[in-house]
Amino acid sequence: MTKNKVRIQNAVTYGMVILFWVVIQVMDKTGHLSSLFKGLLVPLCMYAILAVSLNLTVGILGELSLGHAGFMCLGAFSGAFLTNCLETAVPSVGLRFFMALILGALVAGVFGLLIGIPVLRLKGDYLAIVTLAFGEIIKNLINVLYVGRDSNGFHFSMKDTTSLGMDKETGVVLIKGAQGITGTPRAATFTIGILLLLLTLFIVLNLIHSRTGRAIMSIRDNRIAAESIGINITKYKLMAFSISAALAGMAGVLYAHSLSTLKASSDNFGYNKSILILVFVVLGGLGNMRGSIIAAMLLTALPELLRGLNDYRMLIYAIVLIVMTIFNSSPKAIELRSVVMSKLRGGAKKEVA
Amino acid sequence: MAADSKSVKMADGAVKSGGSAGQAAKAGTVPTLEVKNLSISFGGLKAVDGFNVVIEKGQLYGLIGPNGAGKTTVFNLLTGVYKPDTGVILLDGKNITGRKTIEINQEGIARTFQNIRLFKELSVLDNVKVGLHNHHKYSTLEGILRLPSFYKVEKEMNERAMELLSVFDLDKECDYKASNLPYGKQRKLEIARALATDPKLLLLDEPAAGMNPNETAELMETIRFVREKFNMTILLIEHDMKLVAGICERLTVLNFGQVLTQGETSEVLNDRRVITAYLGE
Ligand SMILES: Nc1ncnc2c1ncn2[C@@H]1O[C@H](COP(=O)(O)OP(=O)(O)OP(=O)(O)O)[C@@H](O)[C@H]1O
Ligand SMILES: [Mg+2]
């Protein structure tokens, strides 16, 4: 029955992530990992989380969002801010990182809700426009945001450090405009990244295969019919969108803790980043979480791994893009894939018998 | 399965006494649906103009009329898709005029659509389970954490959904993607999904459209069976006069948004005005 099929599919997805972790551990222990690749491991997890979470909005809810980097940015800054604030109060870096992850997810989730409430009530594709603007606004605001703390408490400014008007002796600048946040402990490890990816999968996959997930997908498939059988459209749209935003915020916190300096630059959090994540989702297949992970990891690692090939690098990248698109989106290829899969399954059954 | 085919036969016998339910109701109880002076215009066009109807509990009622007469618009008004310009809609005596679609469903009206609207990417089973959404509940968090309530309620939902699917002989196709069902079965699935919301009144918009005579005959049986098994009140729009004459007890004829005539099926179908409305002057 489908229920078992779903269970197997999910197990394969979790298994794939765990296997990837094991392989990397073995390669690391045996000294087969280049330092270049080691530096890539946390971003790989981060992009996989971002792609899976965006797929919840795009593939499962069926709404286009172009502001995923904005939610990631909010998470990154609120998380890094907390970690730095609590430096003396909470000495354990691990505990601070954990608290930062929760705060980052919460902040991004609340913003998702705030954007969703006016926009998701409208019929039509307004979400794409609004989220695109939101991402840019957040990035630009944080770029001119100065926050400091002294014995009197917190100080905010949109101008520069001096206008914070802090006490000379005790004043510490926490967020320094375009220079961002420096000195965040680099607590993010590959293992933590994989754990967060597994958590994301757990939340998203269990959500999809539950009463709530069915309601969300019914809205995607036919809004009018969903309404006619009593599904609260706004509620479920908001729920999917803010969970998606919260997970992006969590990925942002992971990112912030893998850098010594966090800047709200266009490279880090611009709309290009949002579109890159969307590319992962589309290439991996709408609603296909495993595909999102594979696409995100492959396309993040590929340009780096192919660096030695110089001239052919972008060519190979382009070919991989095209092949993945065909593999995941062309009806013929999907048909072929299901035939192959059922053959394999049939073969497996015979073996058992 | 065996139990099911038995109950179908029992239901068949019961159909003949079904008409009496309507008569008993007339003796003073509140009708399931009462609509007074319902109107809406689109621009200058009066799509529905002073529509009235009274449907007693357990009745199988037909709404007929030429293309563009305003039949589907009446359904859209009853289910809150459009807000009426004038008029009152009473469901079991309760005023539901101007309420939202989801509230009206929760009050007890469910419908199917003239142009089929299934959840195409979901399985046949899941289509029905979405219909059960408001009757079998657990929270989102319970679902994500897979708490015992999740397994318990999902099991109930599966059983109930399979029960409904077997009424429509769709139980074997429960794992199919809804869009992979043949056309006739898609129409049946829409009815099953509507019934899953446990309505007081079921609205069917051209349930036999696109079906061949065999499928239509089978559908007639199914509609009768649904009325008996679920003690359902049904209002249906249909162009197939054989179906209408075969199962509807009373009819209302719409023409250019207005009620042309209403009454017992046989009288209405022999009315000269109805014949000219259909054939044109
Ligand atoms: N949303 C709308 N905006 C403008 N005009 C509409 C709208 N909905 C319906 N109409 C018009 O109202 C009239 C009645 O349409 P309706 O769909 O109710 O007819 P119908 O009786 O169901 O016809 P059919 O048998 O072809 O399904 C038509 O002239 C139609 O064009
Ligand atoms: Mg119609």
mmCIF file of N, CA and C in Angstrom, chain A residues 198-264:
data_model
loop_
_atom_site.group_PDB
_atom_site.id
_atom_site.type_symbol
_atom_site.label_atom_id
_atom_site.label_comp_id
_atom_site.label_asym_id
_atom_site.label_seq_id
_atom_site.Cartn_x
_atom_site.Cartn_y
_atom_site.Cartn_z
ATOM 1 N N LEU A 198 18.809 16.437 8.933
ATOM 2 C CA LEU A 198 17.913 15.335 9.295
ATOM 3 C C LEU A 198 16.678 15.860 10.032
ATOM 4 N N LEU A 199 16.884 16.857 10.897
ATOM 5 C CA LEU A 199 15.755 17.457 11.610
ATOM 6 C C LEU A 199 14.786 18.107 10.617
ATOM 7 N N THR A 200 15.364 18.838 9.655
ATOM 8 C CA THR A 200 14.538 19.484 8.633
ATOM 9 C C THR A 200 13.719 18.448 7.873
ATOM 10 N N LEU A 201 14.385 17.367 7.478
ATOM 11 C CA LEU A 201 13.684 16.306 6.757
ATOM 12 C C LEU A 201 12.574 15.712 7.606
ATOM 13 N N PHE A 202 12.884 15.491 8.879
ATOM 14 C CA PHE A 202 11.906 14.908 9.792
ATOM 15 C C PHE A 202 10.657 15.788 9.854
ATOM 16 N N ILE A 203 10.879 17.092 10.029
ATOM 17 C CA ILE A 203 9.751 18.017 10.120
ATOM 18 C C ILE A 203 8.972 18.047 8.809
ATOM 19 N N VAL A 204 9.689 18.225 7.713
ATOM 20 C CA VAL A 204 9.004 18.426 6.436
ATOM 21 C C VAL A 204 8.312 17.138 5.966
ATOM 22 N N LEU A 205 9.018 16.013 6.036
ATOM 23 C CA LEU A 205 8.415 14.764 5.542
ATOM 24 C C LEU A 205 7.221 14.346 6.401
ATOM 25 N N ASN A 206 7.353 14.459 7.719
ATOM 26 C CA ASN A 206 6.227 14.093 8.579
ATOM 27 C C ASN A 206 5.057 15.049 8.391
ATOM 28 N N LEU A 207 5.377 16.312 8.158
ATOM 29 C CA LEU A 207 4.310 17.283 7.914
ATOM 30 C C LEU A 207 3.539 16.919 6.646
ATOM 31 N N ILE A 208 4.291 16.629 5.578
ATOM 32 C CA ILE A 208 3.646 16.333 4.296
ATOM 33 C C ILE A 208 2.704 15.134 4.431
ATOM 34 N N HIS A 209 3.191 14.096 5.126
ATOM 35 C CA HIS A 209 2.376 12.884 5.224
ATOM 36 C C HIS A 209 1.537 12.903 6.488
ATOM 37 N N SER A 210 0.834 14.014 6.693
ATOM 38 C CA SER A 210 -0.082 14.096 7.817
ATOM 39 C C SER A 210 -1.317 14.857 7.346
ATOM 40 N N ARG A 211 -2.264 14.974 8.253
ATOM 41 C CA ARG A 211 -3.506 15.684 7.976
ATOM 42 C C ARG A 211 -3.223 17.102 7.459
ATOM 43 N N THR A 212 -2.283 17.788 8.132
ATOM 44 C CA THR A 212 -1.942 19.148 7.728
ATOM 45 C C THR A 212 -1.355 19.174 6.325
ATOM 46 N N GLY A 213 -0.445 18.245 6.044
ATOM 47 C CA GLY A 213 0.185 18.199 4.724
ATOM 48 C C GLY A 213 -0.830 17.970 3.622
ATOM 49 N N ARG A 214 -1.777 17.089 3.878
ATOM 50 C CA ARG A 214 -2.808 16.839 2.860
ATOM 51 C C ARG A 214 -3.615 18.104 2.615
ATOM 52 N N ALA A 215 -3.926 18.835 3.689
ATOM 53 C CA ALA A 215 -4.688 20.077 3.524
ATOM 54 C C ALA A 215 -3.879 21.062 2.671
ATOM 55 N N ILE A 216 -2.579 21.168 2.954
ATOM 56 C CA ILE A 216 -1.727 22.094 2.203
ATOM 57 C C ILE A 216 -1.690 21.707 0.727
ATOM 58 N N MET A 217 -1.514 20.411 0.459
ATOM 59 C CA MET A 217 -1.438 19.991 -0.939
ATOM 60 C C MET A 217 -2.780 20.110 -1.652
ATOM 61 N N SER A 218 -3.882 19.983 -0.886
ATOM 62 C CA SER A 218 -5.189 20.128 -1.524
ATOM 63 C C SER A 218 -5.377 21.567 -2.005
ATOM 64 N N ILE A 219 -4.822 22.519 -1.247
ATOM 65 C CA ILE A 219 -4.904 23.925 -1.663
ATOM 66 C C ILE A 219 -4.108 24.121 -2.950
ATOM 67 N N ARG A 220 -2.931 23.511 -2.984
ATOM 68 C CA ARG A 220 -2.095 23.599 -4.180
ATOM 69 C C ARG A 220 -2.833 23.036 -5.399
ATOM 70 N N ASP A 221 -3.453 21.863 -5.229
ATOM 71 C CA ASP A 221 -4.060 21.188 -6.374
ATOM 72 C C ASP A 221 -5.350 21.844 -6.826
ATOM 73 N N ASN A 222 -6.161 22.301 -5.879
ATOM 74 C CA ASN A 222 -7.398 22.962 -6.275
ATOM 75 C C ASN A 222 -7.990 23.745 -5.120
ATOM 76 N N ARG A 223 -7.698 25.009 -5.116
ATOM 77 C CA ARG A 223 -8.097 25.882 -4.033
ATOM 78 C C ARG A 223 -9.612 25.912 -3.840
ATOM 79 N N ILE A 224 -10.341 26.012 -4.942
ATOM 80 C CA ILE A 224 -11.796 26.136 -4.846
ATOM 81 C C ILE A 224 -12.409 24.872 -4.257
ATOM 82 N N ALA A 225 -11.896 23.708 -4.704
ATOM 83 C CA ALA A 225 -12.415 22.452 -4.166
ATOM 84 C C ALA A 225 -12.055 22.323 -2.689
ATOM 85 N N ALA A 226 -10.833 22.731 -2.336
ATOM 86 C CA ALA A 226 -10.415 22.627 -0.934
ATOM 87 C C ALA A 226 -11.346 23.456 -0.048
ATOM 88 N N GLU A 227 -11.665 24.662 -0.510
ATOM 89 C CA GLU A 227 -12.579 25.514 0.244
ATOM 90 C C GLU A 227 -13.944 24.858 0.380
ATOM 91 N N SER A 228 -14.388 24.228 -0.709
ATOM 92 C CA SER A 228 -15.734 23.655 -0.715
ATOM 93 C C SER A 228 -15.859 22.491 0.265
ATOM 94 N N ILE A 229 -14.742 21.884 0.677
ATOM 95 C CA ILE A 229 -14.859 20.821 1.673
ATOM 96 C C ILE A 229 -14.323 21.290 3.035
ATOM 97 N N GLY A 230 -14.295 22.614 3.210
ATOM 98 C CA GLY A 230 -14.070 23.149 4.553
ATOM 99 C C GLY A 230 -12.625 23.296 4.980
ATOM 100 N N ILE A 231 -11.698 23.360 4.016
ATOM 101 C CA ILE A 231 -10.290 23.565 4.378
ATOM 102 C C ILE A 231 -10.041 25.062 4.549
ATOM 103 N N ASN A 232 -9.440 25.441 5.665
ATOM 104 C CA ASN A 232 -9.140 26.846 5.935
ATOM 105 C C ASN A 232 -7.878 27.250 5.155
ATOM 106 N N ILE A 233 -8.093 27.890 4.022
ATOM 107 C CA ILE A 233 -7.011 28.151 3.079
ATOM 108 C C ILE A 233 -5.908 28.988 3.721
ATOM 109 N N THR A 234 -6.289 30.132 4.302
ATOM 110 C CA THR A 234 -5.299 31.053 4.855
ATOM 111 C C THR A 234 -4.466 30.384 5.943
ATOM 112 N N LYS A 235 -5.129 29.657 6.821
ATOM 113 C CA LYS A 235 -4.427 29.015 7.929
ATOM 114 C C LYS A 235 -3.334 28.074 7.429
ATOM 115 N N TYR A 236 -3.666 27.236 6.481
ATOM 116 C CA TYR A 236 -2.686 26.238 6.049
ATOM 117 C C TYR A 236 -1.606 26.835 5.164
ATOM 118 N N LYS A 237 -1.965 27.866 4.405
ATOM 119 C CA LYS A 237 -0.932 28.553 3.621
ATOM 120 C C LYS A 237 0.088 29.188 4.554
ATOM 121 N N LEU A 238 -0.438 29.875 5.576
ATOM 122 C CA LEU A 238 0.447 30.541 6.536
ATOM 123 C C LEU A 238 1.331 29.535 7.252
ATOM 124 N N MET A 239 0.741 28.418 7.614
ATOM 125 C CA MET A 239 1.492 27.415 8.353
ATOM 126 C C MET A 239 2.665 26.899 7.511
ATOM 127 N N ALA A 240 2.379 26.534 6.269
ATOM 128 C CA ALA A 240 3.443 26.008 5.404
ATOM 129 C C ALA A 240 4.521 27.059 5.187
ATOM 130 N N PHE A 241 4.084 28.291 4.912
ATOM 131 C CA PHE A 241 5.047 29.332 4.580
ATOM 132 C C PHE A 241 5.913 29.693 5.778
ATOM 133 N N SER A 242 5.320 29.768 6.972
ATOM 134 C CA SER A 242 6.160 30.177 8.101
ATOM 135 C C SER A 242 7.061 29.038 8.574
ATOM 136 N N ILE A 243 6.636 27.799 8.428
ATOM 137 C CA ILE A 243 7.547 26.688 8.752
ATOM 138 C C ILE A 243 8.727 26.713 7.790
ATOM 139 N N SER A 244 8.432 26.949 6.526
ATOM 140 C CA SER A 244 9.483 27.041 5.512
ATOM 141 C C SER A 244 10.460 28.167 5.846
ATOM 142 N N ALA A 245 9.929 29.320 6.256
ATOM 143 C CA ALA A 245 10.784 30.453 6.616
ATOM 144 C C ALA A 245 11.620 30.143 7.852
ATOM 145 N N ALA A 246 11.008 29.491 8.844
ATOM 146 C CA ALA A 246 11.730 29.184 10.082
ATOM 147 C C ALA A 246 12.911 28.260 9.802
ATOM 148 N N LEU A 247 12.709 27.281 8.941
ATOM 149 C CA LEU A 247 13.802 26.355 8.622
ATOM 150 C C LEU A 247 14.924 27.078 7.880
ATOM 151 N N ALA A 248 14.549 28.039 7.029
ATOM 152 C CA ALA A 248 15.570 28.840 6.349
ATOM 153 C C ALA A 248 16.349 29.662 7.370
ATOM 154 N N GLY A 249 15.648 30.178 8.369
ATOM 155 C CA GLY A 249 16.311 30.932 9.433
ATOM 156 C C GLY A 249 17.318 30.063 10.170
ATOM 157 N N MET A 250 16.931 28.820 10.423
ATOM 158 C CA MET A 250 17.830 27.889 11.095
ATOM 159 C C MET A 250 19.084 27.646 10.236
ATOM 160 N N ALA A 251 18.902 27.486 8.941
ATOM 161 C CA ALA A 251 20.052 27.313 8.048
ATOM 162 C C ALA A 251 20.951 28.541 8.116
ATOM 163 N N GLY A 252 20.339 29.709 8.246
ATOM 164 C CA GLY A 252 21.110 30.944 8.360
ATOM 165 C C GLY A 252 21.986 30.953 9.606
ATOM 166 N N VAL A 253 21.445 30.459 10.714
ATOM 167 C CA VAL A 253 22.220 30.409 11.959
ATOM 168 C C VAL A 253 23.430 29.477 11.779
ATOM 169 N N LEU A 254 23.183 28.367 11.126
ATOM 170 C CA LEU A 254 24.277 27.423 10.845
ATOM 171 C C LEU A 254 25.376 28.134 10.045
ATOM 172 N N TYR A 255 24.932 28.863 9.045
ATOM 173 C CA TYR A 255 25.857 29.594 8.188
ATOM 174 C C TYR A 255 26.662 30.610 8.997
ATOM 175 N N ALA A 256 25.942 31.393 9.832
ATOM 176 C CA ALA A 256 26.589 32.448 10.617
ATOM 177 C C ALA A 256 27.672 31.876 11.523
ATOM 178 N N HIS A 257 27.479 30.651 11.990
ATOM 179 C CA HIS A 257 28.443 30.042 12.897
ATOM 180 C C HIS A 257 29.533 29.266 12.173
ATOM 181 N N SER A 258 29.584 29.430 10.845
ATOM 182 C CA SER A 258 30.674 28.800 10.106
ATOM 183 C C SER A 258 31.639 29.859 9.569
ATOM 184 N N LEU A 259 31.337 31.135 9.882
ATOM 185 C CA LEU A 259 32.157 32.244 9.394
ATOM 186 C C LEU A 259 32.667 33.061 10.574
ATOM 187 N N SER A 260 33.843 33.659 10.426
ATOM 188 C CA SER A 260 34.260 34.553 11.508
ATOM 189 C C SER A 260 33.663 35.940 11.317
ATOM 190 N N THR A 261 33.352 36.293 10.082
ATOM 191 C CA THR A 261 32.692 37.571 9.832
ATOM 192 C C THR A 261 31.429 37.353 9.015
ATOM 193 N N LEU A 262 30.321 37.866 9.529
ATOM 194 C CA LEU A 262 29.039 37.727 8.833
ATOM 195 C C LEU A 262 28.618 39.084 8.291
ATOM 196 N N LYS A 263 28.512 39.179 6.969
ATOM 197 C CA LYS A 263 28.096 40.444 6.353
ATOM 198 C C LYS A 263 26.807 40.236 5.584
ATOM 199 N N ALA A 264 25.954 41.283 5.611
ATOM 200 C CA ALA A 264 24.707 41.210 4.845
ATOM 201 C C ALA A 264 24.961 41.687 3.421
#
